[in-house]
mmCIF file of C-alpha atoms in Angstrom:
data_model
loop_
_atom_site.group_PDB
_atom_site.id
_atom_site.type_symbol
_atom_site.label_atom_id
_atom_site.label_comp_id
_atom_site.label_asym_id
_atom_site.label_seq_id
_atom_site.Cartn_x
_atom_site.Cartn_y
_atom_site.Cartn_z
ATOM 1 C CA ASP A 13 7.251 17.573 12.147
ATOM 2 C CA GLN A 14 3.655 15.738 11.834
ATOM 3 C CA GLN A 15 2.254 17.576 9.118
ATOM 4 C CA VAL A 16 -0.803 14.935 9.596
ATOM 5 C CA LYS A 17 -2.247 13.463 12.373
ATOM 6 C CA GLN A 18 -4.519 10.935 13.449
ATOM 7 C CA ASN A 19 -4.809 10.992 17.212
ATOM 8 C CA SER A 20 -6.936 8.143 17.899
ATOM 9 C CA PRO A 21 -4.870 4.619 17.102
ATOM 10 C CA SER A 22 -7.437 2.739 17.145
ATOM 11 C CA LEU A 23 -11.061 2.614 16.837
ATOM 12 C CA SER A 24 -13.288 -0.321 18.832
ATOM 13 C CA VAL A 25 -17.611 0.154 17.078
ATOM 14 C CA GLN A 26 -20.531 -2.039 16.536
ATOM 15 C CA GLU A 27 -21.276 -3.734 12.860
ATOM 16 C CA GLY A 28 -24.439 -1.413 12.008
ATOM 17 C CA ARG A 29 -23.217 1.743 13.780
ATOM 18 C CA ILE A 30 -20.796 4.280 12.329
ATOM 19 C CA SER A 31 -18.058 5.241 12.722
ATOM 20 C CA ILE A 32 -16.036 7.699 12.846
ATOM 21 C CA LEU A 33 -12.529 8.539 12.171
ATOM 22 C CA ASN A 34 -11.172 11.629 12.581
ATOM 23 C CA CYS A 35 -7.704 13.241 11.509
ATOM 24 C CA ASP A 36 -5.602 16.666 11.816
ATOM 25 C CA TYR A 37 -3.922 18.746 10.283
ATOM 26 C CA THR A 38 -1.290 22.026 10.423
ATOM 27 C CA ASN A 39 -0.435 23.289 6.865
ATOM 28 C CA SER A 40 -3.547 25.241 5.207
ATOM 29 C CA MET A 41 -1.630 24.883 2.111
ATOM 30 C CA PHE A 42 -3.092 22.045 1.588
ATOM 31 C CA ASP A 43 -6.400 21.914 -0.543
ATOM 32 C CA TYR A 44 -6.497 17.750 -1.389
ATOM 33 C CA PHE A 45 -7.215 15.210 1.337
ATOM 34 C CA LEU A 46 -7.409 11.771 0.915
ATOM 35 C CA TRP A 47 -8.199 8.029 2.694
ATOM 36 C CA TYR A 48 -7.292 5.810 2.157
ATOM 37 C CA LYS A 49 -7.454 1.543 4.118
ATOM 38 C CA LYS A 50 -4.805 -0.765 4.371
ATOM 39 C CA TYR A 51 -5.751 -5.062 5.267
ATOM 40 C CA PRO A 52 -2.632 -6.339 6.307
ATOM 41 C CA ALA A 53 -0.340 -7.406 3.803
ATOM 42 C CA GLU A 54 -1.894 -5.947 1.602
ATOM 43 C CA GLY A 55 -1.095 -2.141 -0.303
ATOM 44 C CA PRO A 56 -3.057 0.402 1.054
ATOM 45 C CA THR A 57 -6.391 1.596 -1.130
ATOM 46 C CA PHE A 58 -8.178 4.019 -1.941
ATOM 47 C CA LEU A 59 -11.097 5.760 -1.050
ATOM 48 C CA ILE A 60 -12.605 8.705 -0.918
ATOM 49 C CA SER A 61 -10.946 11.778 -0.833
ATOM 50 C CA ILE A 62 -11.895 15.951 -0.789
ATOM 51 C CA SER A 63 -10.942 19.168 -2.235
ATOM 52 C CA SER A 64 -11.069 21.813 -0.045
ATOM 53 C CA ILE A 65 -14.019 23.977 -1.858
ATOM 54 C CA LYS A 66 -15.631 21.082 -0.642
ATOM 55 C CA ASP A 67 -17.246 20.870 3.000
ATOM 56 C CA LYS A 68 -18.450 17.068 2.067
ATOM 57 C CA ASN A 69 -17.708 14.526 0.246
ATOM 58 C CA GLU A 70 -20.200 10.720 0.287
ATOM 59 C CA ASP A 71 -19.432 7.602 -1.638
ATOM 60 C CA GLY A 72 -21.877 5.185 -0.570
ATOM 61 C CA ARG A 73 -21.605 3.869 2.850
ATOM 62 C CA PHE A 74 -18.519 6.896 3.286
ATOM 63 C CA THR A 75 -18.521 10.033 3.224
ATOM 64 C CA VAL A 76 -15.465 12.891 4.129
ATOM 65 C CA PHE A 77 -16.406 16.130 5.936
ATOM 66 C CA LEU A 78 -13.186 18.967 5.988
ATOM 67 C CA ASN A 79 -13.680 21.806 8.100
ATOM 68 C CA LYS A 80 -10.857 24.517 6.746
ATOM 69 C CA SER A 81 -11.331 26.752 9.818
ATOM 70 C CA ALA A 82 -11.070 23.903 12.638
ATOM 71 C CA LYS A 83 -7.773 21.878 9.764
ATOM 72 C CA HIS A 84 -9.916 18.940 10.831
ATOM 73 C CA LEU A 85 -11.160 16.105 8.332
ATOM 74 C CA SER A 86 -12.623 13.062 9.410
ATOM 75 C CA LEU A 87 -13.763 9.750 7.350
ATOM 76 C CA HIS A 88 -17.371 8.191 8.851
ATOM 77 C CA ILE A 89 -18.691 4.906 7.728
ATOM 78 C CA VAL A 90 -22.348 4.271 7.745
ATOM 79 C CA PRO A 91 -24.195 1.217 8.384
ATOM 80 C CA SER A 92 -20.073 -0.288 9.633
ATOM 81 C CA GLN A 93 -19.017 -4.053 8.727
ATOM 82 C CA PRO A 94 -16.868 -6.402 9.778
ATOM 83 C CA GLY A 95 -15.074 -6.537 6.083
ATOM 84 C CA ASP A 96 -14.216 -2.952 7.050
ATOM 85 C CA SER A 97 -12.388 -3.649 9.870
ATOM 86 C CA ALA A 98 -7.925 -2.120 8.562
ATOM 87 C CA VAL A 99 -6.192 1.029 9.212
ATOM 88 C CA TYR A 100 -7.199 3.940 8.162
ATOM 89 C CA PHE A 101 -4.954 6.365 7.063
ATOM 90 C CA CYS A 102 -5.329 9.735 5.748
ATOM 91 C CA ALA A 103 -3.757 11.919 3.269
ATOM 92 C CA ALA A 104 -2.858 15.638 2.523
ATOM 93 C CA SER A 105 -2.139 16.334 -1.512
ATOM 94 C CA ASP A 106 1.551 18.098 -0.848
ATOM 95 C CA PRO A 107 0.227 22.186 -2.444
ATOM 96 C CA SER A 108 3.661 21.048 -5.193
ATOM 97 C CA ASN A 109 1.561 19.300 -6.941
ATOM 98 C CA THR A 110 3.426 17.040 -7.533
ATOM 99 C CA GLY A 111 1.378 14.363 -6.575
ATOM 100 C CA LYS A 112 2.853 13.025 -3.116
ATOM 101 C CA LEU A 113 1.644 12.307 -0.271
ATOM 102 C CA ILE A 114 2.164 13.824 3.241
ATOM 103 C CA PHE A 115 0.285 9.831 5.623
ATOM 104 C CA GLY A 116 -1.384 10.277 8.797
ATOM 105 C CA GLN A 117 -0.129 7.677 11.310
ATOM 106 C CA GLY A 118 -2.932 5.247 10.315
ATOM 107 C CA THR A 119 -6.099 4.383 13.068
ATOM 108 C CA THR A 120 -7.001 0.487 13.054
ATOM 109 C CA LEU A 121 -10.956 0.543 13.088
ATOM 110 C CA GLN A 122 -12.631 -2.258 14.636
ATOM 111 C CA VAL A 123 -15.683 -3.713 14.112
ATOM 112 C CA LYS A 124 -17.759 -5.688 15.630
ATOM 113 C CA PRO A 125 -19.947 -8.566 14.901
ATOM 114 C CA ASP B 13 -5.719 -5.516 -7.608
ATOM 115 C CA SER B 14 -3.806 -1.986 -8.416
ATOM 116 C CA GLY B 15 -2.291 -2.614 -10.784
ATOM 117 C CA VAL B 16 1.404 -2.248 -9.714
ATOM 118 C CA THR B 17 3.544 -5.040 -9.271
ATOM 119 C CA GLN B 18 6.537 -5.087 -6.213
ATOM 120 C CA THR B 19 9.214 -7.601 -5.932
ATOM 121 C CA PRO B 20 9.945 -9.216 -4.602
ATOM 122 C CA LYS B 21 7.490 -9.107 -2.325
ATOM 123 C CA HIS B 22 9.952 -10.083 0.993
ATOM 124 C CA LEU B 23 13.615 -9.914 1.728
ATOM 125 C CA ILE B 24 16.569 -10.229 4.319
ATOM 126 C CA THR B 25 19.868 -9.616 4.318
ATOM 127 C CA ALA B 26 22.361 -8.827 6.749
ATOM 128 C CA THR B 27 23.749 -5.798 8.255
ATOM 129 C CA GLY B 28 26.143 -3.884 5.464
ATOM 130 C CA GLN B 29 24.188 -5.538 2.617
ATOM 131 C CA ARG B 30 23.071 -3.719 -1.054
ATOM 132 C CA VAL B 31 19.425 -4.897 -1.997
ATOM 133 C CA THR B 32 17.332 -3.454 -4.835
ATOM 134 C CA LEU B 33 13.433 -3.714 -4.794
ATOM 135 C CA ARG B 34 11.602 -3.068 -8.472
ATOM 136 C CA CYS B 35 8.499 -1.437 -9.246
ATOM 137 C CA SER B 36 6.136 -1.754 -12.610
ATOM 138 C CA PRO B 37 3.591 1.395 -12.675
ATOM 139 C CA ARG B 38 -0.330 1.301 -13.897
ATOM 140 C CA SER B 39 -0.460 1.130 -17.566
ATOM 141 C CA GLY B 40 -0.010 5.100 -18.423
ATOM 142 C CA ASP B 41 0.797 6.173 -15.189
ATOM 143 C CA LEU B 42 4.114 8.405 -15.716
ATOM 144 C CA SER B 43 4.270 8.838 -11.640
ATOM 145 C CA VAL B 44 6.064 6.343 -9.499
ATOM 146 C CA TYR B 45 6.478 6.924 -5.476
ATOM 147 C CA TRP B 46 8.001 5.287 -2.830
ATOM 148 C CA TYR B 47 6.564 5.049 0.261
ATOM 149 C CA GLN B 48 8.763 3.617 4.251
ATOM 150 C CA GLN B 49 6.276 2.119 6.314
ATOM 151 C CA SER B 50 8.078 1.338 9.730
ATOM 152 C CA LEU B 51 6.608 -0.069 12.492
ATOM 153 C CA ASP B 52 3.396 1.666 12.845
ATOM 154 C CA GLN B 53 4.830 4.564 11.587
ATOM 155 C CA GLY B 54 2.606 6.565 8.867
ATOM 156 C CA LEU B 55 3.956 6.186 5.270
ATOM 157 C CA GLN B 56 6.544 8.650 4.927
ATOM 158 C CA PHE B 57 6.866 9.409 1.403
ATOM 159 C CA LEU B 58 11.047 8.576 -0.087
ATOM 160 C CA ILE B 59 11.587 9.549 -3.402
ATOM 161 C CA GLN B 60 8.919 10.606 -7.295
ATOM 162 C CA TYR B 61 10.218 9.444 -10.354
ATOM 163 C CA TYR B 62 7.853 11.039 -13.393
ATOM 164 C CA ASN B 63 8.561 10.496 -16.261
ATOM 165 C CA GLY B 64 12.693 9.574 -16.020
ATOM 166 C CA GLU B 65 13.296 12.341 -13.741
ATOM 167 C CA GLU B 66 13.582 12.514 -10.033
ATOM 168 C CA ARG B 67 10.694 15.309 -9.404
ATOM 169 C CA ALA B 68 10.193 15.112 -5.445
ATOM 170 C CA LYS B 69 12.713 14.220 -3.410
ATOM 171 C CA GLY B 70 11.565 13.486 1.115
ATOM 172 C CA ASN B 71 13.791 12.315 3.664
ATOM 173 C CA ILE B 72 15.065 10.120 2.201
ATOM 174 C CA LEU B 73 19.130 8.600 3.381
ATOM 175 C CA GLU B 74 22.080 9.041 0.957
ATOM 176 C CA ARG B 75 22.635 5.484 0.960
ATOM 177 C CA PHE B 76 19.194 4.751 -0.947
ATOM 178 C CA SER B 77 18.312 6.500 -4.098
ATOM 179 C CA ALA B 78 16.594 5.791 -6.821
ATOM 180 C CA GLN B 79 15.393 5.414 -10.714
ATOM 181 C CA GLN B 80 12.921 4.957 -13.454
ATOM 182 C CA PHE B 81 13.399 3.707 -16.608
ATOM 183 C CA PRO B 82 12.732 4.562 -19.873
ATOM 184 C CA ASP B 83 9.334 1.466 -19.672
ATOM 185 C CA LEU B 84 8.737 3.288 -16.995
ATOM 186 C CA HIS B 85 9.449 0.567 -14.066
ATOM 187 C CA SER B 86 11.430 2.508 -10.980
ATOM 188 C CA GLU B 87 14.029 0.932 -9.025
ATOM 189 C CA LEU B 88 14.667 1.633 -5.252
ATOM 190 C CA ASN B 89 18.492 0.750 -4.198
ATOM 191 C CA LEU B 90 19.329 0.429 -1.010
ATOM 192 C CA SER B 91 22.570 0.324 0.472
ATOM 193 C CA SER B 92 25.223 -0.282 3.379
ATOM 194 C CA LEU B 93 21.457 -2.089 5.510
ATOM 195 C CA GLU B 94 20.853 -0.861 8.857
ATOM 196 C CA LEU B 95 18.757 -2.399 11.383
ATOM 197 C CA GLY B 96 17.236 0.257 11.113
ATOM 198 C CA ASP B 97 15.851 -0.069 7.509
ATOM 199 C CA SER B 98 13.914 -3.240 8.856
ATOM 200 C CA ALA B 99 10.537 -1.824 7.221
ATOM 201 C CA LEU B 100 7.179 -1.793 4.335
ATOM 202 C CA TYR B 101 8.082 -0.459 1.387
ATOM 203 C CA PHE B 102 6.057 0.372 -0.602
ATOM 204 C CA CYS B 103 5.528 1.933 -4.915
ATOM 205 C CA ALA B 104 2.623 3.483 -5.375
ATOM 206 C CA SER B 105 1.969 5.293 -9.025
ATOM 207 C CA SER B 106 -0.473 8.185 -10.917
ATOM 208 C CA PRO B 107 -1.284 9.562 -14.114
ATOM 209 C CA GLY B 108 1.130 12.811 -12.576
ATOM 210 C CA GLY B 109 -0.709 16.241 -10.686
ATOM 211 C CA ARG B 110 -2.918 16.234 -8.033
ATOM 212 C CA THR B 111 -4.949 12.944 -7.647
ATOM 213 C CA GLU B 112 -5.084 9.824 -5.895
ATOM 214 C CA ALA B 113 -2.095 7.093 -6.096
ATOM 215 C CA PHE B 114 -2.582 2.992 -6.443
ATOM 216 C CA PHE B 115 -0.248 1.397 -3.991
ATOM 217 C CA GLY B 116 1.560 -1.942 -4.607
ATOM 218 C CA GLN B 117 1.532 -4.788 -2.566
ATOM 219 C CA GLY B 118 4.883 -3.145 -0.752
ATOM 220 C CA THR B 119 8.619 -5.582 -0.331
ATOM 221 C CA ARG B 120 9.079 -6.491 3.312
ATOM 222 C CA LEU B 121 12.022 -5.583 4.153
ATOM 223 C CA THR B 122 14.540 -7.387 7.326
ATOM 224 C CA VAL B 123 18.250 -6.672 8.237
ATOM 225 C CA VAL B 124 19.199 -8.870 10.423
#
């Protein structure tokens, strides 16, 4: 039962353009979401989060949008840089408030110079 | 550097063996989480400890166990290893509750 889904395994964009990574969830009790970035041979690093009381959160080049009615969130990276090439994981915080995270399968982003 | 330290980085062992993975959380973090990432999969939650007590359990096999010690470091014990246990095992820590977790670099376990 995949509660958090990233349906695009990979995405390729040109440097300077926008990257849009998508994530869907099924559990309407989820109210806190996070994006992590992972380089090869490293652990995931926290990127940005959003609470369900907001529909947008911005941090520099990274913006996360949340559409609760559609149970959908997206991460926008503008402008994309070659150093952004990595695997991006969407995660939902378990409603039990333990801090346990439920991850999607990840999307591999390649930014071409 | 996330501040979370995992050892060893790599481990190769034979089927049927037992191994112990170690994790030191960030200074001050009381929660430790263990995740498993199999090939091309997302991270699957295994177990969480908070200040020495088990707090949450995921789809962790009965052959696997964990503990958190008084100094807050944690160990994940994997026994009767099978080929399918080959994976990346990540430890993460947080102060607890609904906040971002910080991940270690992982231990790559290969069972041959």
